[in-house]
Every structure is written in C-alpha cells, then in structure tokens.
mmCIF file with all atom_site columns, C-alpha atoms in Angstrom:
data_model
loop_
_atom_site.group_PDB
_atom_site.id
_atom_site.type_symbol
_atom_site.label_atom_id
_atom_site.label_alt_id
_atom_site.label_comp_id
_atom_site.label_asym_id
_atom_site.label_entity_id
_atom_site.label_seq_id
_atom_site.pdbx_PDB_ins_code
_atom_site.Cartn_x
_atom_site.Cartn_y
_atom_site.Cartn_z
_atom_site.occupancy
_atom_site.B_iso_or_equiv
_atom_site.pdbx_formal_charge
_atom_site.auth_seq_id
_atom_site.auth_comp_id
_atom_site.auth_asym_id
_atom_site.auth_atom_id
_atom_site.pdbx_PDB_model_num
ATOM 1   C CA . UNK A 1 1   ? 0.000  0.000  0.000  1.00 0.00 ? 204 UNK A CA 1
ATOM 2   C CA . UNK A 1 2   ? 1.109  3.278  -0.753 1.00 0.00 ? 205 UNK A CA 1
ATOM 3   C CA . UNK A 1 3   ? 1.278  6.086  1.795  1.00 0.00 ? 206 UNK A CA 1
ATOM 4   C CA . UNK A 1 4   ? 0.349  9.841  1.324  1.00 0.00 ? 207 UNK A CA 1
ATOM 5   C CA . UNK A 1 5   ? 2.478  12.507 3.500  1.00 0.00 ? 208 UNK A CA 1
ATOM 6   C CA . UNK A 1 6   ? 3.292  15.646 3.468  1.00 0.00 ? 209 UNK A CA 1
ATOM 7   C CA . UNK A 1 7   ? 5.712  17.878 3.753  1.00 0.00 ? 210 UNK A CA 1
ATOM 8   C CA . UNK A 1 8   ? 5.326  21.240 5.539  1.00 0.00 ? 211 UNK A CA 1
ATOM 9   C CA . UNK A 1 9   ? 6.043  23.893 3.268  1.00 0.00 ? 212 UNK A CA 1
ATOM 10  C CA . UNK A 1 10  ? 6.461  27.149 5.897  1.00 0.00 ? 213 UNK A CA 1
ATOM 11  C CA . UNK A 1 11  ? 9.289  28.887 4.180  1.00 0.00 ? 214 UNK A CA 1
ATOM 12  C CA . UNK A 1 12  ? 11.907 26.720 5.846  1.00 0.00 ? 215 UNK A CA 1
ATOM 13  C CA . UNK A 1 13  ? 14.125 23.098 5.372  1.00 0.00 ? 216 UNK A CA 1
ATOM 14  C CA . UNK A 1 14  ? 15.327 21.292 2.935  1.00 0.00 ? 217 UNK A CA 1
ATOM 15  C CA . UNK A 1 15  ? 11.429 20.627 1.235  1.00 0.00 ? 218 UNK A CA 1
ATOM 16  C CA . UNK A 1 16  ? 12.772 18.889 -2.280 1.00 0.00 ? 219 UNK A CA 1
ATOM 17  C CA . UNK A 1 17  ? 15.836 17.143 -1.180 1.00 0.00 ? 220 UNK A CA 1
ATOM 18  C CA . UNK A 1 18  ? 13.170 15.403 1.729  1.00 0.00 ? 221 UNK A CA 1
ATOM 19  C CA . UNK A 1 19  ? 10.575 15.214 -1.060 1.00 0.00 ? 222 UNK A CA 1
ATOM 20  C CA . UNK A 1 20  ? 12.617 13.215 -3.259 1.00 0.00 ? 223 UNK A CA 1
ATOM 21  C CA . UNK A 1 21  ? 14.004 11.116 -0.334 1.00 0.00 ? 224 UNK A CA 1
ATOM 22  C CA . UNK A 1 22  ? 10.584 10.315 0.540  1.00 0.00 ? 225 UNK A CA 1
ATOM 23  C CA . UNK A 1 23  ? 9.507  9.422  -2.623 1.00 0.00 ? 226 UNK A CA 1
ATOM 24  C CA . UNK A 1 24  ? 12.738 7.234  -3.048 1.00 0.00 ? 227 UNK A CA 1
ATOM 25  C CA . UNK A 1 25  ? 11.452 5.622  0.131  1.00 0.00 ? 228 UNK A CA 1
ATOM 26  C CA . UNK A 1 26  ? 8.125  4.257  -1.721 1.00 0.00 ? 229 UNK A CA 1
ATOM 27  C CA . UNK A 1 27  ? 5.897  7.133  -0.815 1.00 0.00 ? 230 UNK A CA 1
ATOM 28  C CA . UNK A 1 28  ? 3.414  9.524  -2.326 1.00 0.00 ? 231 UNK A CA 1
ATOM 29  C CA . UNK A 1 29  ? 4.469  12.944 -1.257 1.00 0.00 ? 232 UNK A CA 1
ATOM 30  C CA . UNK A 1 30  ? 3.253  16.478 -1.400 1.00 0.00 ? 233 UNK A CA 1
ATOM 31  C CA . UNK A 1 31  ? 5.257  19.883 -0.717 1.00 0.00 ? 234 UNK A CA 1
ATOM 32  C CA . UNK A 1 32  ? 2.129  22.280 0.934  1.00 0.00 ? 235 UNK A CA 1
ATOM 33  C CA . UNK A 1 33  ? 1.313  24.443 3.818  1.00 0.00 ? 236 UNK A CA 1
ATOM 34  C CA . UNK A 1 34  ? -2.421 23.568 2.903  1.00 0.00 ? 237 UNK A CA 1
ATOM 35  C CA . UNK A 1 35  ? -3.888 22.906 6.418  1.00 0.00 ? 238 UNK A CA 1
ATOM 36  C CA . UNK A 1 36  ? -6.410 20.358 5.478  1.00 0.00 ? 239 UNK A CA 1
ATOM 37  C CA . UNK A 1 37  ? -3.715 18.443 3.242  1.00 0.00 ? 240 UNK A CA 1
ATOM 38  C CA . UNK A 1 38  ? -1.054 18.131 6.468  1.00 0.00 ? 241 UNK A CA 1
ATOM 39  C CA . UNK A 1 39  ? -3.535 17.292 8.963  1.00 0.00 ? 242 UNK A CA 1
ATOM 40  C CA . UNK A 1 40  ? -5.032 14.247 6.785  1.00 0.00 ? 243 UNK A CA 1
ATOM 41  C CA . UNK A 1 41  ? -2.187 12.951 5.242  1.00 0.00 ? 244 UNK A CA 1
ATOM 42  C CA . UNK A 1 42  ? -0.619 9.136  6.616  1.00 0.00 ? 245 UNK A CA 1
ATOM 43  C CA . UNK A 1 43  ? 1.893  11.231 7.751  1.00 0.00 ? 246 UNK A CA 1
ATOM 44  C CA . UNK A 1 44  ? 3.475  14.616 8.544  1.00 0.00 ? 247 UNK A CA 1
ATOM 45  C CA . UNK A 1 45  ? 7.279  15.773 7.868  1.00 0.00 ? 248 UNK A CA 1
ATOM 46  C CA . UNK A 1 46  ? 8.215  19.183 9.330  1.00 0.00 ? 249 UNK A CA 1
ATOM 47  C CA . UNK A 1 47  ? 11.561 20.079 8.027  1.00 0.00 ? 250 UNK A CA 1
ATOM 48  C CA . UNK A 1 48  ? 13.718 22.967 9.390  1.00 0.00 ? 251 UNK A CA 1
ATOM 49  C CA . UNK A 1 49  ? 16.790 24.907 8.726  1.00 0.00 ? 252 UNK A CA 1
ATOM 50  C CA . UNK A 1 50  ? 17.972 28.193 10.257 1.00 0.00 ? 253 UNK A CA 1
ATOM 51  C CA . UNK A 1 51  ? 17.358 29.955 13.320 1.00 0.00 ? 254 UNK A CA 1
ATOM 52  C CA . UNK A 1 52  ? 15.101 28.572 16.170 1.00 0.00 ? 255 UNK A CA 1
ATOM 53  C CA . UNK A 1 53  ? 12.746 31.454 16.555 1.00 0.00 ? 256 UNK A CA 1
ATOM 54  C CA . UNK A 1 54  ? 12.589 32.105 12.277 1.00 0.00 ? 257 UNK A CA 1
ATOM 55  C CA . UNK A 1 55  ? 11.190 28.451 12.170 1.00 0.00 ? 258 UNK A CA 1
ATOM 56  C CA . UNK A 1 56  ? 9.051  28.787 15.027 1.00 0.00 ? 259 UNK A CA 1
ATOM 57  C CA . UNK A 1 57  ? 7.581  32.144 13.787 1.00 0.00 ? 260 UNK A CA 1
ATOM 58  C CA . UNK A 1 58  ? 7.147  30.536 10.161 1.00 0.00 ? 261 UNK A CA 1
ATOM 59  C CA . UNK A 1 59  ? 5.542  27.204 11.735 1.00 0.00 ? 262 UNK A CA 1
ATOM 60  C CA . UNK A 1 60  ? 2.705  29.103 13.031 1.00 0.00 ? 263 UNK A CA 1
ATOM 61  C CA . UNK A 1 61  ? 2.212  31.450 10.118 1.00 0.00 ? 264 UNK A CA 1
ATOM 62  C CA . UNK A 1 62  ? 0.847  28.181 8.699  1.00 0.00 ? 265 UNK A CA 1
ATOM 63  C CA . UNK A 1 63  ? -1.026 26.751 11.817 1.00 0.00 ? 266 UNK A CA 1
ATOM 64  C CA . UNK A 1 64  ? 1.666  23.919 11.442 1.00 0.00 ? 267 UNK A CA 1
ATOM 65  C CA . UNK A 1 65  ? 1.727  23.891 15.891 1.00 0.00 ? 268 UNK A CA 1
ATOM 66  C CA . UNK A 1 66  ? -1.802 23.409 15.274 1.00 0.00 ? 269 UNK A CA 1
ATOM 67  C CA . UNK A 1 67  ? -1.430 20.989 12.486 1.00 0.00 ? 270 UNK A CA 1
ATOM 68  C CA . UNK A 1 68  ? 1.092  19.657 14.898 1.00 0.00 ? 271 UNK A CA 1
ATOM 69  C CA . UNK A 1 69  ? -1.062 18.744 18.313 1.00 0.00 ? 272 UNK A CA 1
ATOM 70  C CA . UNK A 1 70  ? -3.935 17.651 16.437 1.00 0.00 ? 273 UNK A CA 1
ATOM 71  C CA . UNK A 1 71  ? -2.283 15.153 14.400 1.00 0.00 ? 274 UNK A CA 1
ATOM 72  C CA . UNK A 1 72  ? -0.583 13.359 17.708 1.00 0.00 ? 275 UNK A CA 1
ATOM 73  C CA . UNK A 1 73  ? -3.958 14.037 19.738 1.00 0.00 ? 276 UNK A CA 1
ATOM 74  C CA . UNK A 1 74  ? -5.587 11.347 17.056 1.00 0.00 ? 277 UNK A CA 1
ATOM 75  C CA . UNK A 1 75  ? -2.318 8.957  17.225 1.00 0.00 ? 278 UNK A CA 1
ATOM 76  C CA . UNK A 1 76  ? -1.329 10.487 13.550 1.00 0.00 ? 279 UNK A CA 1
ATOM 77  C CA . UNK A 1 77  ? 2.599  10.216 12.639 1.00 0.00 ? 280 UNK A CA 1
ATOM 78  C CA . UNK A 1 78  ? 4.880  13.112 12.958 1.00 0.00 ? 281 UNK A CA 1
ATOM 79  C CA . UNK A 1 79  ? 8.271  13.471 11.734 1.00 0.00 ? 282 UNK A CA 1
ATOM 80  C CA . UNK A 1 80  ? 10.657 16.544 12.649 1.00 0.00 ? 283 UNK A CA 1
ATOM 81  C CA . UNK A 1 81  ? 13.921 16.684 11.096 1.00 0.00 ? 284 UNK A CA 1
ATOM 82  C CA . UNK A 1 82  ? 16.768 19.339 12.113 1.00 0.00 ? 285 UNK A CA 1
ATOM 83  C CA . UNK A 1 83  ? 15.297 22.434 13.435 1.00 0.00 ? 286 UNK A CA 1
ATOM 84  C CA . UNK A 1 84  ? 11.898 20.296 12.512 1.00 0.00 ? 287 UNK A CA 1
ATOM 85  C CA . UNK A 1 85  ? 13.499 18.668 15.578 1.00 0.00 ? 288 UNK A CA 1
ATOM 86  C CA . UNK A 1 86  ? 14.619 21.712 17.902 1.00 0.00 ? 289 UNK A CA 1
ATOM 87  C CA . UNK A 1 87  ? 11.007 23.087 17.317 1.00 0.00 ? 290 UNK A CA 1
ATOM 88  C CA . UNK A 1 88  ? 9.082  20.240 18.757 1.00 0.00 ? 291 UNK A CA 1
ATOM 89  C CA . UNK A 1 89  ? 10.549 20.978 22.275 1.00 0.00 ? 292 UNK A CA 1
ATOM 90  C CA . UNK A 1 90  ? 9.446  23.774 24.612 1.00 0.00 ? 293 UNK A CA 1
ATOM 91  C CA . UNK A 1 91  ? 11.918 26.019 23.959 1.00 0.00 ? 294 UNK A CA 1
ATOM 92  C CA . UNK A 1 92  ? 15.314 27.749 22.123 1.00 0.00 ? 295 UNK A CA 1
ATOM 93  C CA . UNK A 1 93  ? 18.238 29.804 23.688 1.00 0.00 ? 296 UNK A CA 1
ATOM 94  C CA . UNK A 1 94  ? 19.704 31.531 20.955 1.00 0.00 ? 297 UNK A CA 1
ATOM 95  C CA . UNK A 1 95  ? 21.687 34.637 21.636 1.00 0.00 ? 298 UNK A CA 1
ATOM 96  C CA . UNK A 1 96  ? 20.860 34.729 25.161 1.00 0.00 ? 299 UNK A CA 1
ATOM 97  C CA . UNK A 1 97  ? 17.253 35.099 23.333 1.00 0.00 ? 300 UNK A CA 1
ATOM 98  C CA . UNK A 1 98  ? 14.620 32.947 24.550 1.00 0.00 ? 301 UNK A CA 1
ATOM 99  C CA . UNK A 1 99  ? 12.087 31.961 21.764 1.00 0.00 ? 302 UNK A CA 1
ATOM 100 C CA . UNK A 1 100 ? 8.991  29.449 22.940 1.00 0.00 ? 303 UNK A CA 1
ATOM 101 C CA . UNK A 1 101 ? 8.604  25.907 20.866 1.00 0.00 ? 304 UNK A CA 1
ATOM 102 C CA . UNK A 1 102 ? 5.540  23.547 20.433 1.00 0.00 ? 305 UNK A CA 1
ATOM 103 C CA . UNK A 1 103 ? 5.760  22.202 23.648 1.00 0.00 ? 306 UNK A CA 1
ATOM 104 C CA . UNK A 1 104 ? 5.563  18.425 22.700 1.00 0.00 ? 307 UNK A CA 1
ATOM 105 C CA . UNK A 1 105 ? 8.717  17.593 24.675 1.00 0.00 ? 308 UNK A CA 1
ATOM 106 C CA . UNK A 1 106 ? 9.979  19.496 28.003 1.00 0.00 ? 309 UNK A CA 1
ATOM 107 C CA . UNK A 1 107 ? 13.780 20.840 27.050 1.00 0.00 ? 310 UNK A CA 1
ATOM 108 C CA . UNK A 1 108 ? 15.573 23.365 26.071 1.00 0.00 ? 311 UNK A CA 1
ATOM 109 C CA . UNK A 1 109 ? 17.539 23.630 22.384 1.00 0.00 ? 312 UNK A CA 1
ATOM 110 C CA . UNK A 1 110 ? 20.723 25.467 23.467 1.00 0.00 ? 313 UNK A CA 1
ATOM 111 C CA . UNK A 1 111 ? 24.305 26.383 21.559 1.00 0.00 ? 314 UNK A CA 1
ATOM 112 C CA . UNK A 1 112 ? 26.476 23.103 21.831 1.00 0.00 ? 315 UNK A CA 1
ATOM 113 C CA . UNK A 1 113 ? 29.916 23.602 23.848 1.00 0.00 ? 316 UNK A CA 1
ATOM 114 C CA . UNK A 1 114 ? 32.242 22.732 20.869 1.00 0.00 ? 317 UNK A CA 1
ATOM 115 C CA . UNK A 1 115 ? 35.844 23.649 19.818 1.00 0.00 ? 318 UNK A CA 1
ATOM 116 C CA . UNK A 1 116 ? 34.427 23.585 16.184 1.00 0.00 ? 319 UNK A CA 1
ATOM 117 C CA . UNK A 1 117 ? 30.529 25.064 15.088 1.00 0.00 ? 320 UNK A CA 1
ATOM 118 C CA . UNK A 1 118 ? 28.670 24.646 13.333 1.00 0.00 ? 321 UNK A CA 1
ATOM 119 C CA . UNK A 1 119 ? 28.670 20.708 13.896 1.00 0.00 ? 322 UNK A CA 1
ATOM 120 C CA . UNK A 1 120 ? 29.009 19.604 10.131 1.00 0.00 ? 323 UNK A CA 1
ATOM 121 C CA . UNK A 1 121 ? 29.634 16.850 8.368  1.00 0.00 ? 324 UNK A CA 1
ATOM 122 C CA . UNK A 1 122 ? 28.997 12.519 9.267  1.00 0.00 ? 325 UNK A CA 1
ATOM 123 C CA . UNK A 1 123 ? 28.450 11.269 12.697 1.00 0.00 ? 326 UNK A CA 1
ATOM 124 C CA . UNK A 1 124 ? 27.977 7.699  14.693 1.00 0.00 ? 327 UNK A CA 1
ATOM 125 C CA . UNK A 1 125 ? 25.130 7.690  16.639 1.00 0.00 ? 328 UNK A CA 1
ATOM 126 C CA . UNK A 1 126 ? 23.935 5.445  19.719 1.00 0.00 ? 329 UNK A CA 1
ATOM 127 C CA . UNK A 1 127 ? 20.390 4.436  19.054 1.00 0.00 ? 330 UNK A CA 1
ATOM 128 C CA . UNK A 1 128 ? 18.252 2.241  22.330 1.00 0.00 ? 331 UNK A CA 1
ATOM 129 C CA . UNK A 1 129 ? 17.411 -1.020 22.094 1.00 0.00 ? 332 UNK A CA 1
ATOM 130 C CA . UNK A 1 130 ? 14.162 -1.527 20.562 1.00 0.00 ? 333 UNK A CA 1
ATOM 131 C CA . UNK A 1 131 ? 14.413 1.549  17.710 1.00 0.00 ? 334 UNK A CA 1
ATOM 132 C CA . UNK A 1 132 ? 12.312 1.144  15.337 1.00 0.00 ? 335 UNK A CA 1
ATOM 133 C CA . UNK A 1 133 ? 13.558 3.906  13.014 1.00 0.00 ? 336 UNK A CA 1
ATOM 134 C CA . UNK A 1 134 ? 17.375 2.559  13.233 1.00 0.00 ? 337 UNK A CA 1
ATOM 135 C CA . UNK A 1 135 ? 16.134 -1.147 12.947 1.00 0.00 ? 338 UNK A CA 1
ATOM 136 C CA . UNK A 1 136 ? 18.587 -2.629 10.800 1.00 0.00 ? 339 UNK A CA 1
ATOM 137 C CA . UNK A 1 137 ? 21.210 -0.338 10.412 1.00 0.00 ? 340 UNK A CA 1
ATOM 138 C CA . UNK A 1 138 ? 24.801 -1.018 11.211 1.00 0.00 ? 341 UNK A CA 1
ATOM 139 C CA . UNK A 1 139 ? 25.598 0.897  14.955 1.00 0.00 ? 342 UNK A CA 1
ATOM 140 C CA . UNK A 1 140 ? 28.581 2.254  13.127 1.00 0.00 ? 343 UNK A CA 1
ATOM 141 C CA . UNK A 1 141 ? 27.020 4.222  10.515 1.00 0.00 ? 344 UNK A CA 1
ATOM 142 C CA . UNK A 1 142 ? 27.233 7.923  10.245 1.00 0.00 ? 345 UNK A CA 1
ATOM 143 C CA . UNK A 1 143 ? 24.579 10.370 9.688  1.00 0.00 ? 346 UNK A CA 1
ATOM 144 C CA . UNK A 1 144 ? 24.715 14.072 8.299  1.00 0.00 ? 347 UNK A CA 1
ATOM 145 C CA . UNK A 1 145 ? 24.621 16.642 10.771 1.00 0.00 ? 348 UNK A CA 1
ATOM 146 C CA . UNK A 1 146 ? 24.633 20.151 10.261 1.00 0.00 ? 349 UNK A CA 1
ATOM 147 C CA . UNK A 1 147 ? 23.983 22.373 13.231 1.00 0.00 ? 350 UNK A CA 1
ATOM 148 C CA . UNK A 1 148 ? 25.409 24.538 15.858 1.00 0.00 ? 351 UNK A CA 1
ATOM 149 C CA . UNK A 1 149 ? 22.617 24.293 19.038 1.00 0.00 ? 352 UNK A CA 1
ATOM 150 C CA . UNK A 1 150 ? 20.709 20.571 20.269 1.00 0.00 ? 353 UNK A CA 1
ATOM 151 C CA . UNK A 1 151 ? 19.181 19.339 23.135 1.00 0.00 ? 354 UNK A CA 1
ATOM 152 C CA . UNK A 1 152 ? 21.654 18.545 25.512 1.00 0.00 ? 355 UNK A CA 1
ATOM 153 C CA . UNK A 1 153 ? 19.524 17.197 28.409 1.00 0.00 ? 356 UNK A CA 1
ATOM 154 C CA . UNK A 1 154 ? 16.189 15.259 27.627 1.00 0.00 ? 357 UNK A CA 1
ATOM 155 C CA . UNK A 1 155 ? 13.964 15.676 30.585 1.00 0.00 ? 358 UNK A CA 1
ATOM 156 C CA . UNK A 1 156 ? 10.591 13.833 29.897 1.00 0.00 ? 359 UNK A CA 1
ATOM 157 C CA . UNK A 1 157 ? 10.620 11.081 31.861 1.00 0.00 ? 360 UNK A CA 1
ATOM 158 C CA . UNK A 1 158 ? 8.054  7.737  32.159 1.00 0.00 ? 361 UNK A CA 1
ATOM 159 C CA . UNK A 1 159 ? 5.315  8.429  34.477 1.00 0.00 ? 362 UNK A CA 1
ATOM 160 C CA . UNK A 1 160 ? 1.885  6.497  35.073 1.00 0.00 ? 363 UNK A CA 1
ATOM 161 C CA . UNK A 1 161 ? 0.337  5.683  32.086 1.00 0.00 ? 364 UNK A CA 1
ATOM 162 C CA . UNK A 1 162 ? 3.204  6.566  29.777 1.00 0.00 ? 365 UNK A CA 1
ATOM 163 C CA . UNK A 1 163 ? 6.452  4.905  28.212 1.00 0.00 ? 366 UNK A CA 1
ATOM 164 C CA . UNK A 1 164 ? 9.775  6.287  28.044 1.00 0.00 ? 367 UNK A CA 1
ATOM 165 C CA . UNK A 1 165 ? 10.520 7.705  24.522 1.00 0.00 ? 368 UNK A CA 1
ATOM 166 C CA . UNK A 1 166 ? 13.372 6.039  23.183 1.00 0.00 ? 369 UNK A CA 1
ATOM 167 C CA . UNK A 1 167 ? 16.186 8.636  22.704 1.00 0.00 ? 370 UNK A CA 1
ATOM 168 C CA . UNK A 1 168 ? 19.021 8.454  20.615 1.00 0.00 ? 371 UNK A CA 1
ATOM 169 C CA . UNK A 1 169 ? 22.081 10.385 21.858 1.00 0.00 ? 372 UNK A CA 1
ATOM 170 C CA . UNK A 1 170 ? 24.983 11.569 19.454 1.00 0.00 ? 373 UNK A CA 1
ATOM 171 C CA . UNK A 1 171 ? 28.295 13.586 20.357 1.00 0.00 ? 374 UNK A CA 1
ATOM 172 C CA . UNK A 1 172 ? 30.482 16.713 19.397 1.00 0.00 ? 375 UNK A CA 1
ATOM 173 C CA . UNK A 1 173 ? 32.172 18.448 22.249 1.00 0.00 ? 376 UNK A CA 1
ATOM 174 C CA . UNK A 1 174 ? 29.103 17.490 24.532 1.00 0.00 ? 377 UNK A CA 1
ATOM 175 C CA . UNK A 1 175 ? 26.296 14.794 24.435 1.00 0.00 ? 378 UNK A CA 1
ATOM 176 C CA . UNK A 1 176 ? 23.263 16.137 22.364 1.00 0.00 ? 379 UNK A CA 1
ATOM 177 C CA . UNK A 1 177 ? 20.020 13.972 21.228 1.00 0.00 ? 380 UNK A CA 1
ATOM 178 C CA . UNK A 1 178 ? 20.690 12.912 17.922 1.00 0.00 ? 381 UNK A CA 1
ATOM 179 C CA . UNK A 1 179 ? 16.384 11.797 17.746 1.00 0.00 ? 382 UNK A CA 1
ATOM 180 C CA . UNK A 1 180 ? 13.554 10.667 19.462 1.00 0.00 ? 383 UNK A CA 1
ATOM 181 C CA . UNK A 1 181 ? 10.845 8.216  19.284 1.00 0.00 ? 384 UNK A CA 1
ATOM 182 C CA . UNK A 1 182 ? 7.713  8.891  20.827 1.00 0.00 ? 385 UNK A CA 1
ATOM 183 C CA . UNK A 1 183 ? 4.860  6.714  19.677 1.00 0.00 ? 386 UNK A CA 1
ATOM 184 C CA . UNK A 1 184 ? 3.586  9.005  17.073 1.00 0.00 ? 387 UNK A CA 1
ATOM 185 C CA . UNK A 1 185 ? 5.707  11.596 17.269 1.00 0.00 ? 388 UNK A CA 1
ATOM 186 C CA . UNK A 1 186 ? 9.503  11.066 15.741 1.00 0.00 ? 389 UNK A CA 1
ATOM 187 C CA . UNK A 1 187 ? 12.349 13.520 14.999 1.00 0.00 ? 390 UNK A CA 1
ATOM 188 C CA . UNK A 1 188 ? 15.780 13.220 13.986 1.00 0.00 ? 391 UNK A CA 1
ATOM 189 C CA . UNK A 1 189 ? 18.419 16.274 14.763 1.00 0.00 ? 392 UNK A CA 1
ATOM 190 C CA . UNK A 1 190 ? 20.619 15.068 11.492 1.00 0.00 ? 393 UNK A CA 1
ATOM 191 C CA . UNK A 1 191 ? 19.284 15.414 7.911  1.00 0.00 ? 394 UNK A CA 1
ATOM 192 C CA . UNK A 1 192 ? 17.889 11.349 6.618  1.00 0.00 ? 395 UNK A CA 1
ATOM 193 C CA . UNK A 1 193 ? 17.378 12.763 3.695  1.00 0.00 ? 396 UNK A CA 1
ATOM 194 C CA . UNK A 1 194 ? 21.272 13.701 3.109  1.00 0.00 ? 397 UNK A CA 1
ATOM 195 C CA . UNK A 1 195 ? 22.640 10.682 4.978  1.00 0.00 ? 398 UNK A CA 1
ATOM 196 C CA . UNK A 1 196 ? 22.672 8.232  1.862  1.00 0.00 ? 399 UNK A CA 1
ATOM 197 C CA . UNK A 1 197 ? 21.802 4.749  2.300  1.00 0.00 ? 400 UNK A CA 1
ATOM 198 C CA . UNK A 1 198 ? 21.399 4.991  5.822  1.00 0.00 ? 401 UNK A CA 1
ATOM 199 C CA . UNK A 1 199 ? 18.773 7.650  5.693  1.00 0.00 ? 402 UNK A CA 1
ATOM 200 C CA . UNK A 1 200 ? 16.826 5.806  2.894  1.00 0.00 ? 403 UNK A CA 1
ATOM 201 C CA . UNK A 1 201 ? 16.497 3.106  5.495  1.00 0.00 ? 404 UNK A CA 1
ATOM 202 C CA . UNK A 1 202 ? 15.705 5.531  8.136  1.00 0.00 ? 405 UNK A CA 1
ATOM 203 C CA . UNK A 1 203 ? 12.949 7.087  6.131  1.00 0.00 ? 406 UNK A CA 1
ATOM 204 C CA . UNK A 1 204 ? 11.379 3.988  5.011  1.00 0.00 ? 407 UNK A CA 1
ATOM 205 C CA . UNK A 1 205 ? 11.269 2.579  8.514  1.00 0.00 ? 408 UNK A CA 1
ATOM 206 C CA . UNK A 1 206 ? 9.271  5.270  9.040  1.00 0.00 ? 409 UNK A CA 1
ATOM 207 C CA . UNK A 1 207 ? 7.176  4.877  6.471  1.00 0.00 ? 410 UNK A CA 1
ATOM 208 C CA . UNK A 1 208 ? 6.616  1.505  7.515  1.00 0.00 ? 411 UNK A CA 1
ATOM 209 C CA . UNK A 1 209 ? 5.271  3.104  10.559 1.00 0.00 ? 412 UNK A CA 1
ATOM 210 C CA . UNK A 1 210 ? 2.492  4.560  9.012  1.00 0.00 ? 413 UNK A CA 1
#
C-alpha cells in the first residue's frame, strides 16, 4: 500500500531534497502548507533549517503547531527533522534570546559547547534497544549533521500511564540527542534525507510506521 504525507512547506528546510528522499522511500508525497492536506495525510514531515525562533515564527504562520497537536492528539505520525526537531521541544536559547517551541517535549535547544561550530559533516550515533527507526542499520554508521545548538539534556521522563521515549544520543564536544521516538511523534536532529543509504532506510522505517 502506498502512503500519502506531506511535507510542511512554511518557508523553511530542505522541502525537495526530503521530497525526493521520501519518494525514493516508496511514498506519495506532497510539498504544501495547505492545512487540510497536512492534517489528513498518513503522515506529517516538518523540516527545518535556520534559526530557532525564524522556524518557530514561520511554523505558526501556517497553523503547522496546530497541524502539529492535532495530528498526535488522534495517534497520527509526525516526523521533525533538524530544526523540525529543535522546534518540537518547549523552547530555544539563541543569543541569550529565549524563543517558545511547540511544547511536545519538556527541554531546552541550546548552543552546543564545541571547539568547532557549526557541527558539520557525518556522525555515529547510539540508538536504544528496541528503535524502530534505526532497525537494521549497522551501529557504526554515520549520519549528516549540520547544526550549531541541540538538546543537551532530555527531561521527559516515564510516568503512570506513559512509556519512556526512546532517545538516541549523538556527540560533538558534549552529548546532544541525535532523535527521538515517541509513539507518534519522531524527529531526527541530522538530515535522513542527506545521509545516503542509511537515511533511505531511516525514512522507510518510518514509512513503515504509518
């Protein structure tokens, strides 16, 4: 069966480089910022490059926090990727600027302590047991990252009635979450859609997800 998703146009990300990566992937994909469109589609990518509170601002130009809560409220899949990442958590330090983010995830996106940024180029990451969107991909593969700020400290934690997202962690200078799997929320902090073979993997266990 072929899947319809979307991909949040709101002036920001990499929209054809994910759209063709998608596609790749087996899926039937649309570029829009039509609310309707996102908020009925299998599933939802929210792309993001730039500045925390640019993305933010253009995000809700579109409704896409809207778009956002009422696609996980119904159990609907949700992709961030990059600052489609940062976005998703409650808020961004940038500057000494403090910008408010969806909310989805307690945490704050803050400038990595680094000798070198922006963090650019491949990394390893360390994914939990039980991923489903590294699921048969070699621990030792490297992912494109291009980014200077992250989540350095992931602070939801399992409560009643709740499981423990699975987190994956990455490092440059300092530990930073590299993505996060929350039932039907997902995100990744480096790009799947520039990471080669590895990301085509990535993208269509997440499509099998849908």
């Amino acid at each position: 069966m072929v899947v319809n998703v979307v991909v949040l146009d709101y002036g920001s990300g990499n929209l054809r480089s994910a759209e063709r990566a998608l596609a790749r992937a087996g899926a039937e994909v649309t570029v829009t910022a039509d609310f309707d469109a996102a908020l009925n589609a299998d599933g939802l990518v929210v792309p993001g490059v730039g500045a925390f509170s640019a993305c933010i601002s253009g995000l809700k130009s579109v409704r896409g926090d809207q778009i956002i809560g009422r696609r996980l409220a119904g159990g609907r899949p949700v992709l961030g990727i990059c600052v489609g990442m940062q976005i998703l958590f409650a808020e961004g330090v940038e500057h000494g600027e403090r910008t408010e983010g969806c909310g989805e995830w307690p945490g704050v996106v803050e400038r990595l302590e680094a000798p070198v940024l922006p963090h650019m180029g491949w990394n390893t990451v360390q994914a939990p047991e039980g991923s489903v969107l590294f699921s048969g991909i070699d621990p030792a593969t490297r992912f494109y990252f291009v980014h200077s700020y992250g989540v350095r400290k992931f602070e939801l934690v399992a409560g009643d009635g709740f499981v423990q997202p699975l987190v994956t962690w990455a490092e440059h200078g300092v530990p930073f979450v590299a993505a996060v799997e929350n039932g039907p929320l997902m995100a990744t902090q480096f790009h799947p859609e520039k990471s080669g073979e590895a990301g085509a993997v990535l993208l269509s266990n997440w499509l099998g997800t849908l």
